[in-house]
Structure formats: C-alpha cells, structure tokens
Short mmCIF file of N, CA and C and ligand atoms in Angstrom, two decimals:
data_model
loop_
_atom_site.label_atom_id
_atom_site.label_comp_id
_atom_site.label_asym_id
_atom_site.label_seq_id
_atom_site.Cartn_x
_atom_site.Cartn_y
_atom_site.Cartn_z
N MET A 223 38.36 48.84 74.17
CA MET A 223 37.01 48.63 73.74
C MET A 223 37.19 46.97 73.28
N ALA A 224 36.68 46.03 73.20
CA ALA A 224 37.33 44.71 72.37
C ALA A 224 36.73 45.12 70.84
N ASN A 225 37.50 44.98 69.92
CA ASN A 225 37.26 44.57 68.62
C ASN A 225 36.60 44.04 68.40
N PRO A 226 35.46 44.02 67.01
CA PRO A 226 34.15 43.17 66.45
C PRO A 226 34.74 41.91 66.09
N PRO A 227 34.48 40.65 66.25
CA PRO A 227 35.22 39.67 65.56
C PRO A 227 35.21 39.96 64.00
N ARG A 228 36.29 39.80 63.77
CA ARG A 228 36.34 39.33 61.48
C ARG A 228 35.30 38.06 61.32
N GLN A 229 34.63 38.92 59.89
CA GLN A 229 34.30 37.87 59.59
C GLN A 229 34.83 37.35 58.05
N VAL A 230 34.83 35.73 58.55
CA VAL A 230 35.57 35.31 57.37
C VAL A 230 34.75 35.17 56.07
N ASP A 231 34.95 35.34 54.96
CA ASP A 231 34.35 35.06 53.46
C ASP A 231 34.67 33.60 53.31
N SER A 232 34.06 32.67 53.48
CA SER A 232 33.84 31.02 53.04
C SER A 232 34.39 30.91 51.53
N SER A 233 33.38 31.67 50.94
CA SER A 233 33.29 30.96 49.69
C SER A 233 33.95 31.10 49.33
N SER A 234 34.25 30.56 47.60
CA SER A 234 36.04 30.53 46.96
C SER A 234 35.22 31.68 45.64
N PRO A 235 36.42 32.12 44.98
CA PRO A 235 36.20 33.14 43.66
C PRO A 235 35.27 32.28 42.97
N PRO A 236 34.97 33.41 42.06
CA PRO A 236 33.59 33.06 41.22
C PRO A 236 34.69 32.05 39.85
N SER A 237 35.91 32.13 39.58
CA SER A 237 36.74 31.77 38.92
C SER A 237 36.88 29.71 39.04
N GLU A 238 37.14 29.80 40.31
CA GLU A 238 37.33 28.83 41.42
C GLU A 238 36.35 27.51 40.78
N ASN A 239 35.01 28.23 41.24
CA ASN A 239 34.11 27.30 41.45
C ASN A 239 33.55 26.88 40.46
N ARG A 240 33.70 27.98 39.16
CA ARG A 240 33.89 27.18 37.67
C ARG A 240 34.53 25.97 37.44
N ARG A 241 36.06 26.09 37.69
CA ARG A 241 36.79 24.96 37.65
C ARG A 241 36.18 23.91 38.45
N SER A 242 35.99 23.97 39.55
CA SER A 242 35.69 22.51 40.54
C SER A 242 34.16 22.13 39.80
N PHE A 243 33.67 22.97 39.51
CA PHE A 243 31.96 22.24 38.52
C PHE A 243 32.34 21.47 37.44
N PHE A 244 33.42 21.83 36.60
CA PHE A 244 33.47 21.27 35.61
C PHE A 244 34.75 20.17 35.95
N ALA A 245 35.38 20.29 36.76
CA ALA A 245 35.91 19.08 36.79
C ALA A 245 35.19 17.98 37.64
N VAL A 246 34.03 18.35 38.24
CA VAL A 246 33.26 17.60 38.09
C VAL A 246 31.96 16.91 37.70
N PHE A 247 31.57 17.97 36.32
CA PHE A 247 31.31 17.48 35.62
C PHE A 247 32.01 16.43 34.53
N ALA A 248 33.17 16.80 34.05
CA ALA A 248 34.16 15.70 33.18
C ALA A 248 34.17 14.44 33.78
N ALA A 249 34.35 14.40 35.16
CA ALA A 249 34.31 13.13 35.66
C ALA A 249 33.49 12.49 35.58
N LEU A 250 32.19 12.98 35.50
CA LEU A 250 30.47 12.40 35.70
C LEU A 250 30.59 11.54 34.48
N VAL A 251 30.97 12.69 33.06
CA VAL A 251 30.81 12.26 31.78
C VAL A 251 32.17 11.11 31.35
N THR A 252 33.22 11.12 32.20
CA THR A 252 34.01 10.16 31.64
C THR A 252 33.42 8.73 32.65
N GLY A 253 33.21 8.84 33.79
CA GLY A 253 32.58 7.46 34.29
C GLY A 253 31.63 7.06 33.67
N ALA A 254 30.43 8.08 33.24
CA ALA A 254 29.41 7.60 32.49
C ALA A 254 29.59 6.50 30.96
N ILE A 255 30.73 6.98 30.42
CA ILE A 255 31.30 6.39 29.15
C ILE A 255 31.47 5.40 29.16
N ALA A 256 32.70 4.82 30.75
CA ALA A 256 33.50 4.33 30.88
C ALA A 256 32.04 3.12 30.97
N THR A 257 31.02 3.31 31.99
CA THR A 257 30.34 2.62 32.32
C THR A 257 29.63 2.10 31.24
N LEU A 258 28.81 3.16 30.60
CA LEU A 258 27.98 2.53 29.39
C LEU A 258 28.66 2.13 28.35
N THR A 259 29.79 1.91 28.01
CA THR A 259 30.56 1.27 26.48
C THR A 259 30.67 -0.06 26.77
N PRO A 260 30.78 -0.62 28.26
CA PRO A 260 30.98 -2.04 27.60
C PRO A 260 29.35 -2.59 27.40
N LEU A 261 28.23 -1.60 28.36
CA LEU A 261 27.49 -2.28 28.58
C LEU A 261 26.45 -1.96 27.49
N ALA A 262 26.79 -1.03 26.16
CA ALA A 262 26.25 -1.14 25.07
C ALA A 262 26.41 -2.12 24.58
N ALA A 263 27.90 -2.24 24.36
CA ALA A 263 28.69 -3.72 23.61
C ALA A 263 27.92 -4.41 23.94
N GLY A 264 27.46 -4.74 25.11
CA GLY A 264 26.98 -6.72 25.32
C GLY A 264 25.43 -6.21 24.94
N LEU A 265 24.96 -5.34 25.15
CA LEU A 265 23.36 -5.14 24.76
C LEU A 265 23.58 -5.78 23.54
N PHE A 266 24.39 -4.60 22.58
CA PHE A 266 24.08 -5.41 21.20
C PHE A 266 24.52 -6.63 20.47
N ALA A 267 26.05 -7.36 21.61
CA ALA A 267 25.87 -8.45 21.31
C ALA A 267 24.79 -9.48 21.40
N PHE A 268 24.08 -8.85 22.39
CA PHE A 268 22.93 -9.54 22.64
C PHE A 268 21.83 -9.69 21.91
N LEU A 269 21.65 -8.56 21.75
CA LEU A 269 20.55 -8.14 20.98
C LEU A 269 20.51 -8.64 19.15
N SER A 270 22.16 -8.68 18.11
CA SER A 270 22.31 -8.56 17.41
C SER A 270 21.64 -9.39 16.61
N PRO A 271 21.82 -11.12 17.05
CA PRO A 271 20.91 -12.09 16.59
C PRO A 271 19.68 -11.77 16.13
N LEU A 272 18.86 -11.05 16.66
CA LEU A 272 17.74 -10.47 16.73
C LEU A 272 17.75 -9.69 15.03
N MET A 273 18.23 -9.22 14.82
CA MET A 273 18.71 -8.47 13.72
C MET A 273 19.54 -9.10 12.76
N ARG A 274 19.47 -10.29 12.58
CA ARG A 274 20.48 -10.87 11.81
C ARG A 274 19.09 -11.08 10.67
N LYS A 275 18.99 -11.22 9.12
CA LYS A 275 18.25 -11.58 8.42
C LYS A 275 18.42 -13.05 8.41
N SER A 276 17.61 -14.32 8.30
CA SER A 276 17.90 -15.82 8.27
C SER A 276 17.64 -15.91 6.51
N LYS A 277 18.13 -16.56 5.93
CA LYS A 277 18.42 -16.75 4.91
C LYS A 277 17.73 -18.69 4.55
N SER A 278 16.60 -18.58 3.96
CA SER A 278 16.24 -20.04 3.42
C SER A 278 16.97 -20.85 3.03
N PRO A 279 17.14 -22.17 3.78
CA PRO A 279 18.37 -22.86 3.78
C PRO A 279 17.74 -23.94 2.06
N GLN A 280 18.87 -24.42 1.69
CA GLN A 280 18.84 -25.04 0.66
C GLN A 280 18.76 -26.49 1.61
N VAL A 281 17.56 -27.31 1.05
CA VAL A 281 17.57 -28.75 2.22
C VAL A 281 17.60 -30.04 0.73
N ARG A 282 18.14 -30.88 0.91
CA ARG A 282 18.64 -31.89 0.29
C ARG A 282 17.09 -32.74 0.80
N ILE A 283 16.61 -33.38 -0.77
CA ILE A 283 15.03 -34.02 -0.16
C ILE A 283 15.34 -35.29 -0.28
N ALA A 284 15.68 -35.49 -1.93
CA ALA A 284 15.41 -36.96 -1.96
C ALA A 284 16.12 -37.20 -3.18
N LEU A 285 16.50 -38.38 -3.92
CA LEU A 285 17.04 -38.47 -5.28
C LEU A 285 15.99 -38.90 -6.07
N LEU A 286 16.56 -38.32 -7.21
CA LEU A 286 15.99 -38.23 -8.01
C LEU A 286 15.13 -39.40 -8.57
N GLY A 287 15.65 -40.10 -8.15
CA GLY A 287 14.77 -41.85 -8.67
C GLY A 287 13.85 -41.71 -8.05
N GLN A 288 13.48 -41.25 -6.33
CA GLN A 288 12.43 -41.59 -5.66
C GLN A 288 11.05 -40.88 -6.11
N VAL A 289 10.80 -40.01 -7.40
CA VAL A 289 10.43 -39.03 -7.83
C VAL A 289 9.90 -39.58 -8.77
N PRO A 290 9.72 -40.60 -9.30
CA PRO A 290 9.24 -41.20 -10.99
C PRO A 290 8.50 -40.14 -11.22
N ASP A 291 8.77 -40.12 -12.93
CA ASP A 291 7.68 -38.97 -13.85
C ASP A 291 6.69 -39.41 -13.92
N ASP A 292 5.71 -39.66 -13.33
CA ASP A 292 4.39 -40.25 -13.18
C ASP A 292 3.37 -39.33 -12.78
N GLY A 293 3.23 -38.22 -12.40
CA GLY A 293 2.75 -36.54 -11.82
C GLY A 293 2.29 -37.23 -10.86
N ILE A 294 2.62 -38.37 -9.85
CA ILE A 294 2.29 -38.59 -8.71
C ILE A 294 2.68 -37.76 -7.48
N PRO A 295 1.86 -37.19 -6.59
CA PRO A 295 2.84 -36.17 -5.85
C PRO A 295 3.61 -37.24 -4.58
N ARG A 296 4.62 -36.91 -4.09
CA ARG A 296 5.39 -37.81 -3.08
C ARG A 296 5.57 -37.19 -2.11
N TYR A 297 5.18 -37.55 -0.74
CA TYR A 297 5.69 -36.82 0.74
C TYR A 297 7.25 -36.92 1.63
N PHE A 298 7.62 -35.41 1.52
CA PHE A 298 8.85 -36.00 2.12
C PHE A 298 9.38 -34.78 3.30
N PRO A 299 9.87 -35.72 4.17
CA PRO A 299 10.03 -34.76 5.55
C PRO A 299 11.17 -33.64 5.31
N VAL A 300 11.40 -32.50 5.88
CA VAL A 300 12.30 -31.62 5.27
C VAL A 300 13.30 -31.59 6.55
N ILE A 301 14.80 -31.77 7.12
CA ILE A 301 15.39 -31.99 8.05
C ILE A 301 16.55 -31.18 7.81
N THR A 302 16.59 -30.34 8.39
CA THR A 302 17.80 -29.27 8.39
C THR A 302 17.99 -28.82 9.41
N ASP A 303 19.36 -27.87 9.66
CA ASP A 303 19.74 -27.33 10.61
C ASP A 303 18.61 -26.44 11.24
N ARG A 304 18.13 -26.06 12.41
CA ARG A 304 17.18 -24.79 12.56
C ARG A 304 18.07 -24.11 13.69
N GLU A 305 17.89 -22.63 13.30
CA GLU A 305 18.44 -21.87 13.99
C GLU A 305 17.35 -20.48 14.29
N ASP A 306 17.32 -20.42 16.09
CA ASP A 306 16.43 -19.45 16.17
C ASP A 306 17.63 -18.44 16.31
N ALA A 307 17.67 -17.09 17.38
CA ALA A 307 18.26 -15.72 17.55
C ALA A 307 19.47 -16.50 18.31
N TRP A 308 19.45 -17.07 18.88
CA TRP A 308 20.96 -17.80 19.74
C TRP A 308 21.27 -19.06 19.75
N ASN A 309 20.19 -20.02 19.21
CA ASN A 309 20.88 -21.62 19.47
C ASN A 309 21.11 -22.12 17.67
N LEU A 310 21.62 -23.04 17.99
CA LEU A 310 21.48 -23.93 16.24
C LEU A 310 20.58 -25.01 17.01
N TYR A 311 19.93 -26.02 16.36
CA TYR A 311 19.46 -27.38 16.60
C TYR A 311 19.95 -27.79 15.42
N PRO A 312 20.78 -28.76 15.23
CA PRO A 312 20.84 -29.60 13.98
C PRO A 312 20.18 -30.62 13.67
N GLN A 313 20.03 -30.66 12.40
CA GLN A 313 18.98 -31.76 11.98
C GLN A 313 17.83 -31.93 12.91
N GLN A 314 16.86 -30.57 12.17
CA GLN A 314 15.53 -30.98 13.19
C GLN A 314 14.59 -31.26 11.95
N ARG A 315 13.24 -32.06 12.10
CA ARG A 315 12.24 -31.43 10.90
C ARG A 315 11.97 -30.28 11.45
N VAL A 316 11.94 -29.74 9.86
CA VAL A 316 11.01 -28.32 10.03
C VAL A 316 9.84 -27.94 9.06
N GLY A 317 9.57 -29.02 8.60
CA GLY A 317 8.21 -29.07 7.82
C GLY A 317 8.46 -30.20 6.54
N ALA A 318 7.07 -30.07 5.66
CA ALA A 318 7.61 -31.63 4.56
C ALA A 318 6.87 -30.58 3.58
N VAL A 319 7.24 -31.44 2.15
CA VAL A 319 7.21 -31.17 1.22
C VAL A 319 6.52 -32.16 0.25
N TYR A 320 5.82 -31.86 -1.05
CA TYR A 320 5.66 -33.06 -1.69
C TYR A 320 6.32 -32.19 -3.38
N LEU A 321 6.56 -33.61 -3.76
CA LEU A 321 6.92 -33.30 -5.23
C LEU A 321 6.94 -34.12 -5.88
N SER A 322 6.60 -33.50 -6.76
CA SER A 322 6.03 -34.63 -8.11
C SER A 322 6.83 -33.92 -9.40
N ARG A 323 6.92 -35.05 -10.55
CA ARG A 323 7.23 -35.14 -11.68
C ARG A 323 6.20 -35.35 -12.87
N GLN A 324 6.05 -34.52 -13.62
CA GLN A 324 4.95 -34.73 -15.05
C GLN A 324 5.85 -35.75 -15.81
N PRO A 325 5.30 -36.55 -16.56
CA PRO A 325 5.75 -37.33 -17.87
C PRO A 325 6.78 -36.87 -18.57
N GLY A 326 8.01 -37.22 -18.75
CA GLY A 326 9.17 -36.83 -19.66
C GLY A 326 9.69 -35.66 -19.19
N SER A 327 9.26 -34.94 -17.67
CA SER A 327 10.24 -33.84 -16.87
C SER A 327 11.21 -34.37 -16.56
N ALA A 328 12.23 -33.26 -16.78
CA ALA A 328 13.68 -33.75 -15.85
C ALA A 328 13.23 -33.31 -14.20
N GLU A 329 12.80 -32.24 -14.45
CA GLU A 329 12.75 -31.72 -13.21
C GLU A 329 11.38 -31.72 -11.54
N PRO A 330 11.16 -32.11 -10.94
CA PRO A 330 10.17 -32.16 -10.27
C PRO A 330 9.80 -30.59 -9.85
N ILE A 331 8.32 -30.97 -9.34
CA ILE A 331 7.74 -29.50 -8.48
C ILE A 331 7.73 -29.73 -7.22
N ALA A 332 8.06 -28.53 -6.79
CA ALA A 332 7.66 -28.64 -5.37
C ALA A 332 6.77 -28.35 -4.43
N PHE A 333 5.71 -28.29 -3.80
CA PHE A 333 5.05 -27.27 -2.59
C PHE A 333 5.44 -27.94 -1.13
N THR A 334 5.26 -26.72 -0.25
CA THR A 334 5.11 -26.82 0.85
C THR A 334 3.74 -27.75 1.51
N ALA A 335 4.12 -28.60 2.00
CA ALA A 335 2.75 -28.92 2.69
C ALA A 335 1.89 -28.67 3.86
N LYS A 336 2.70 -27.31 3.86
CA LYS A 336 2.09 -26.61 5.28
C LYS A 336 0.57 -25.51 4.57
N CYS A 337 -0.45 -25.69 5.26
CA CYS A 337 -1.64 -25.35 4.20
C CYS A 337 -1.83 -24.05 4.47
N PRO A 338 -1.91 -23.27 3.51
CA PRO A 338 -1.84 -21.84 3.51
C PRO A 338 -2.81 -20.51 4.16
N HIS A 339 -3.71 -21.85 5.13
CA HIS A 339 -5.07 -20.75 5.54
C HIS A 339 -4.76 -21.10 6.74
N ALA A 340 -4.32 -21.97 7.44
CA ALA A 340 -4.16 -22.18 8.82
C ALA A 340 -2.76 -23.19 9.56
N GLY A 341 -2.63 -23.46 8.21
CA GLY A 341 -1.19 -24.42 8.29
C GLY A 341 -1.16 -25.51 9.32
N CYS A 342 -2.20 -26.18 8.61
CA CYS A 342 -2.40 -27.59 8.78
C CYS A 342 -1.42 -28.78 7.46
N GLN A 343 -1.34 -29.29 8.17
CA GLN A 343 -0.82 -30.53 6.74
C GLN A 343 -1.15 -31.12 5.79
N ILE A 344 -1.47 -30.60 4.71
CA ILE A 344 -2.44 -30.78 3.56
C ILE A 344 -2.01 -32.79 3.61
N GLY A 345 -2.76 -33.10 3.17
CA GLY A 345 -2.77 -34.73 2.51
C GLY A 345 -2.52 -35.21 1.42
N TYR A 346 -2.17 -36.36 0.92
CA TYR A 346 -2.19 -36.68 -0.31
C TYR A 346 -2.91 -38.22 -0.39
N ALA A 347 -3.98 -38.51 -0.73
CA ALA A 347 -4.14 -39.92 -0.75
C ALA A 347 -3.79 -40.50 -2.14
N ALA A 348 -3.32 -41.64 -2.31
CA ALA A 348 -2.82 -42.11 -3.40
C ALA A 348 -3.96 -42.68 -4.45
N GLY A 349 -4.03 -41.71 -5.69
CA GLY A 349 -5.22 -42.28 -6.78
C GLY A 349 -6.04 -40.53 -6.30
N ASP A 350 -5.78 -40.08 -5.44
CA ASP A 350 -6.52 -39.13 -5.80
C ASP A 350 -6.18 -38.10 -6.41
N ASP A 351 -6.96 -37.59 -7.11
CA ASP A 351 -6.33 -36.17 -7.88
C ASP A 351 -6.11 -35.05 -7.23
N LEU A 352 -6.75 -34.56 -5.74
CA LEU A 352 -6.64 -33.75 -5.02
C LEU A 352 -5.66 -33.54 -3.96
N PHE A 353 -5.30 -32.73 -3.83
CA PHE A 353 -4.14 -32.44 -2.31
C PHE A 353 -6.00 -32.40 -1.38
N ARG A 354 -6.11 -32.49 -0.26
CA ARG A 354 -7.03 -32.10 0.42
C ARG A 354 -6.12 -31.48 1.98
N CYS A 355 -6.82 -30.74 2.21
CA CYS A 355 -7.22 -30.21 4.00
C CYS A 355 -7.92 -30.66 5.11
N PRO A 356 -7.09 -31.73 6.19
CA PRO A 356 -7.66 -32.07 6.24
C PRO A 356 -8.71 -30.92 7.22
N CYS A 357 -8.17 -29.92 7.93
CA CYS A 357 -8.33 -28.98 8.95
C CYS A 357 -9.97 -28.14 8.43
N HIS A 358 -9.83 -27.60 6.91
CA HIS A 358 -11.48 -26.88 6.76
C HIS A 358 -11.42 -27.60 5.62
N THR A 359 -10.79 -28.19 5.43
CA THR A 359 -11.51 -28.80 3.61
C THR A 359 -11.15 -28.25 2.73
N SER A 360 -10.20 -27.27 2.67
CA SER A 360 -9.48 -26.89 1.48
C SER A 360 -8.88 -27.95 0.90
N ALA A 361 -9.08 -27.98 -0.61
CA ALA A 361 -8.64 -28.72 -2.19
C ALA A 361 -7.94 -28.04 -2.87
N PHE A 362 -6.74 -28.73 -3.24
CA PHE A 362 -5.76 -28.29 -4.21
C PHE A 362 -5.34 -28.84 -5.67
N ASN A 363 -5.55 -28.76 -6.18
CA ASN A 363 -5.24 -29.63 -7.68
C ASN A 363 -3.96 -30.02 -7.63
N LEU A 364 -3.41 -30.59 -8.26
CA LEU A 364 -2.18 -31.47 -7.87
C LEU A 364 -0.86 -30.59 -8.56
N ASP A 365 -1.61 -29.55 -9.36
CA ASP A 365 -0.65 -28.29 -9.90
C ASP A 365 -0.45 -27.26 -8.76
N GLY A 366 -1.09 -27.55 -7.36
CA GLY A 366 -1.20 -26.26 -6.54
C GLY A 366 -2.33 -25.68 -6.17
N THR A 367 -3.30 -25.48 -7.35
CA THR A 367 -3.84 -24.19 -7.53
C THR A 367 -5.41 -24.82 -6.51
N ARG A 368 -5.88 -23.68 -5.83
CA ARG A 368 -7.06 -24.60 -5.60
C ARG A 368 -8.37 -24.75 -6.25
N GLU A 369 -8.48 -25.78 -5.70
CA GLU A 369 -9.92 -26.35 -6.34
C GLU A 369 -11.23 -25.20 -7.28
N ARG A 370 -11.27 -24.96 -5.77
CA ARG A 370 -12.80 -23.87 -5.81
C ARG A 370 -11.94 -22.51 -6.21
N GLY A 371 -10.93 -21.79 -6.54
CA GLY A 371 -10.41 -20.79 -6.01
C GLY A 371 -10.34 -20.00 -5.20
N ASP A 372 -11.18 -18.59 -5.53
CA ASP A 372 -11.36 -18.04 -3.97
C ASP A 372 -12.51 -18.33 -3.61
N ASP A 373 -13.31 -19.16 -3.49
CA ASP A 373 -14.19 -19.84 -2.79
C ASP A 373 -13.46 -20.83 -2.15
N GLU A 374 -12.39 -20.99 -2.06
CA GLU A 374 -12.01 -21.95 -0.73
C GLU A 374 -11.49 -21.21 0.39
N VAL A 375 -12.03 -21.86 1.21
CA VAL A 375 -11.04 -21.06 3.01
C VAL A 375 -9.64 -20.64 3.07
N ALA A 376 -9.05 -21.39 2.03
CA ALA A 376 -7.48 -21.34 1.64
C ALA A 376 -7.22 -19.64 1.33
N PRO A 377 -6.91 -18.92 1.22
CA PRO A 377 -6.63 -17.59 0.78
C PRO A 377 -5.75 -17.61 -0.19
N ARG A 378 -5.20 -18.78 -0.31
CA ARG A 378 -4.02 -18.54 -2.06
C ARG A 378 -3.94 -20.22 -2.01
N ASP A 379 -3.23 -20.31 -3.26
CA ASP A 379 -2.53 -21.10 -3.63
C ASP A 379 -1.40 -22.00 -2.88
N MET A 380 -1.12 -23.50 -3.08
CA MET A 380 -0.35 -24.15 -2.45
C MET A 380 0.81 -23.39 -2.59
N ASP A 381 2.16 -23.25 -1.37
CA ASP A 381 3.16 -22.65 -1.98
C ASP A 381 4.12 -23.62 -2.46
N LYS A 382 4.76 -23.10 -3.81
CA LYS A 382 5.44 -23.46 -4.36
C LYS A 382 7.02 -23.01 -4.33
N LEU A 383 7.96 -23.96 -4.07
CA LEU A 383 8.93 -23.82 -4.05
C LEU A 383 10.47 -24.22 -4.52
N PRO A 384 11.33 -23.78 -4.76
CA PRO A 384 12.48 -23.68 -5.99
C PRO A 384 12.96 -24.96 -5.72
N VAL A 385 13.01 -25.67 -7.11
CA VAL A 385 14.17 -26.92 -6.75
C VAL A 385 15.34 -27.02 -7.49
N LYS A 386 16.28 -27.25 -7.13
CA LYS A 386 17.39 -27.34 -7.79
C LYS A 386 18.39 -29.06 -7.71
N LEU A 387 18.77 -29.22 -8.83
CA LEU A 387 19.06 -30.72 -9.10
C LEU A 387 20.82 -30.63 -8.62
N ARG A 388 21.00 -31.60 -8.08
CA ARG A 388 22.42 -31.80 -7.73
C ARG A 388 23.06 -32.85 -8.50
N GLU A 389 23.98 -32.94 -9.12
CA GLU A 389 24.55 -34.53 -9.36
C GLU A 389 25.79 -34.91 -8.89
N ILE A 390 25.69 -35.87 -7.84
CA ILE A 390 27.27 -36.31 -6.80
C ILE A 390 27.42 -37.37 -7.64
N GLU A 391 28.96 -37.46 -7.44
CA GLU A 391 30.10 -38.58 -7.75
C GLU A 391 29.69 -39.52 -6.81
N LEU A 392 29.48 -40.34 -6.54
CA LEU A 392 29.61 -41.39 -5.78
C LEU A 392 31.07 -41.85 -5.60
N ALA A 393 31.24 -42.30 -4.37
CA ALA A 393 32.54 -43.00 -4.03
C ALA A 393 33.03 -44.34 -5.04
N GLU A 394 32.22 -44.82 -4.39
CA GLU A 394 32.32 -46.15 -5.50
C GLU A 394 32.13 -46.26 -6.59
N GLY A 395 31.87 -45.63 -7.56
CA GLY A 395 31.98 -45.12 -8.90
C GLY A 395 30.46 -44.80 -9.16
N GLY A 396 30.04 -44.19 -10.27
CA GLY A 396 29.09 -43.80 -10.88
C GLY A 396 28.02 -42.48 -10.21
N LYS A 397 27.19 -42.31 -10.46
CA LYS A 397 26.74 -40.54 -10.19
C LYS A 397 25.53 -40.75 -10.07
N VAL A 398 24.84 -40.20 -8.66
CA VAL A 398 23.16 -39.93 -8.25
C VAL A 398 22.98 -38.62 -8.55
N THR A 399 21.40 -38.57 -9.02
CA THR A 399 20.49 -37.03 -8.97
C THR A 399 20.49 -36.55 -7.41
N GLU A 400 20.16 -35.86 -7.12
CA GLU A 400 19.84 -34.91 -5.18
C GLU A 400 19.00 -33.81 -5.98
N VAL A 401 17.52 -33.92 -5.13
CA VAL A 401 16.86 -33.03 -5.61
C VAL A 401 16.86 -32.04 -4.45
N TRP A 402 17.15 -30.80 -4.08
CA TRP A 402 17.30 -29.71 -3.14
C TRP A 402 16.25 -28.60 -3.53
N VAL A 403 15.56 -28.32 -2.36
CA VAL A 403 14.82 -27.80 -2.70
C VAL A 403 15.03 -26.42 -1.33
N GLU A 404 14.64 -24.88 -2.20
CA GLU A 404 15.04 -24.20 -0.99
C GLU A 404 13.03 -23.79 -0.16
N TYR A 405 13.85 -24.56 1.26
CA TYR A 405 12.62 -24.30 2.02
C TYR A 405 12.32 -23.14 2.84
N VAL A 406 11.45 -22.27 2.29
CA VAL A 406 10.63 -21.22 2.64
C VAL A 406 9.50 -21.28 3.42
N ASP A 407 9.35 -20.80 4.63
CA ASP A 407 8.05 -20.87 5.45
C ASP A 407 7.56 -19.50 5.39
N PHE A 408 6.44 -19.93 4.49
CA PHE A 408 5.55 -18.49 4.75
C PHE A 408 4.40 -18.55 5.99
N GLN A 409 4.20 -17.17 6.03
CA GLN A 409 3.00 -17.11 7.02
C GLN A 409 1.57 -17.52 6.28
N THR A 410 1.12 -18.05 6.73
CA THR A 410 -0.46 -18.33 6.70
C THR A 410 -1.42 -17.12 6.87
N GLY A 411 -2.68 -17.47 6.20
CA GLY A 411 -3.94 -16.76 6.33
C GLY A 411 -4.25 -15.09 5.68
N HIS A 412 -2.88 -15.20 4.21
CA HIS A 412 -3.02 -14.26 3.61
C HIS A 412 -3.11 -14.69 2.22
N LYS A 413 -3.47 -13.45 1.56
CA LYS A 413 -3.78 -13.84 -0.51
C LYS A 413 -2.30 -13.77 -0.63
N GLU A 414 -1.32 -13.46 -0.35
CA GLU A 414 0.02 -13.55 -0.91
C GLU A 414 0.84 -13.47 0.30
N GLN A 415 2.25 -13.92 -0.52
CA GLN A 415 3.23 -14.55 0.28
C GLN A 415 4.26 -13.71 0.95
N HIS A 416 4.50 -14.43 1.91
CA HIS A 416 4.76 -13.35 3.10
C HIS A 416 5.70 -14.22 4.22
N ARG A 417 7.24 -14.54 4.18
CA ARG A 417 7.95 -15.14 4.53
C ARG A 417 7.69 -14.96 6.24
N THR A 418 7.73 -16.21 6.52
CA THR A 418 7.70 -15.74 8.35
C THR A 418 8.89 -15.17 9.07
N THR A 419 10.14 -14.99 8.30
CA THR A 419 11.51 -14.69 8.90
C THR A 419 11.95 -13.85 7.63
S1 FES B 777 -5.68 -25.08 7.58
FE1 FES B 777 -5.62 -25.71 6.13
S2 FES B 777 -8.14 -25.77 5.33
FE2 FES B 777 -7.92 -24.32 7.22
#
C-alpha cells in the first residue's frame, strides 16, 4: 500500500519572520529618511525667505539745503531697493514723504504721504495750511494731526517717520548734510500703527 504524501510545512519559524519584518521596516525607514531629508531641506530653503523679517530701510531722501526752515512741507519720492520674499528690485520707488523744518530747527520732520485711511497720496498745495487727501476729504494740520480729530474719516494722524542727518565729506572738498528717513510702510484703516511687514 502506498504511503500518504508527506506534508511540507513551508512557513518559516516565527523568529525568522520577525527578523525579516524588522529588516523590511528598517529599509523602509532608511529609504524614507533618505528621500525626505533633501525634500525638507529644499522646502525650508524655498520657504525661509517668507519667515525672514524685513527691516525698515534707511533711505537718503534729500539734502538739508532742499528743506529750508520755513515750515513749508516739501514732497520727495522714496527710492530704495525693494525686496519681496525671493527677489531684490534695485532702486524702486516705494513711496513718498513730506519733509518740513520749523524756523530755527536744525532737523526736519518727516511724514509718509500715504493716507492712513485707505492709502491714497495725501496732497499739499503751496500756501495751504493743511495737507489734504483727495480720496475721502481727510485733512491734516502741518504737524500731521487730523484737522477734525476723530471726526475725520482717517482713523489716525499722518504717520511720522524717524529722521537722521548725516554729514558727508565731498571729494572736491566741503561737506553737505543729507536727510535720511527710516521708511516704514504702515497698514491703512487702523487707529494704531501696524507695519505692513
Ligand atoms: S484715503 Fe485718504 S481719506 Fe480716504
């Protein structure tokens, strides 16, 4: 009589199964790290400019001689390098300021020409004793305060900017004094000042 066929147990012993499971798991983890590390580094390099805090530029606006001490505001464009998260745009117009110097004062005061209500350019006409915004009729005294206080549509006074004077030696001899302004762009529509960046 023929013997019954022998059954072959093809399954591996449990300890061998565990070893191969850990080997596959380790290979997967190593592969994931090898793939994700350069990806994460690339992503960080791409996004890091967004996390960078930009500082307000000091901008040379005028020579002191262009701002006589007669109290009359003078309008100057603000031209400086502009930077977004990834690009640098050299020497762009980023805004405008008014400089004025009171009689006997050595240093001018500076206001941004951007209206704190909605960002229109505030105007000044020679001989007027007010700055006027053409968009929604806000008016400001020459010291930057709102003419009608909280009754103006503009939620705050004109934004005053820090000023520094720098004396420069000329190559051909002599000196000039330059007016530099820390140009800050403020958000519009708020009672308090908030920087845009
Ligand atoms: S933008 Fe100046 S009053 Fe509205």
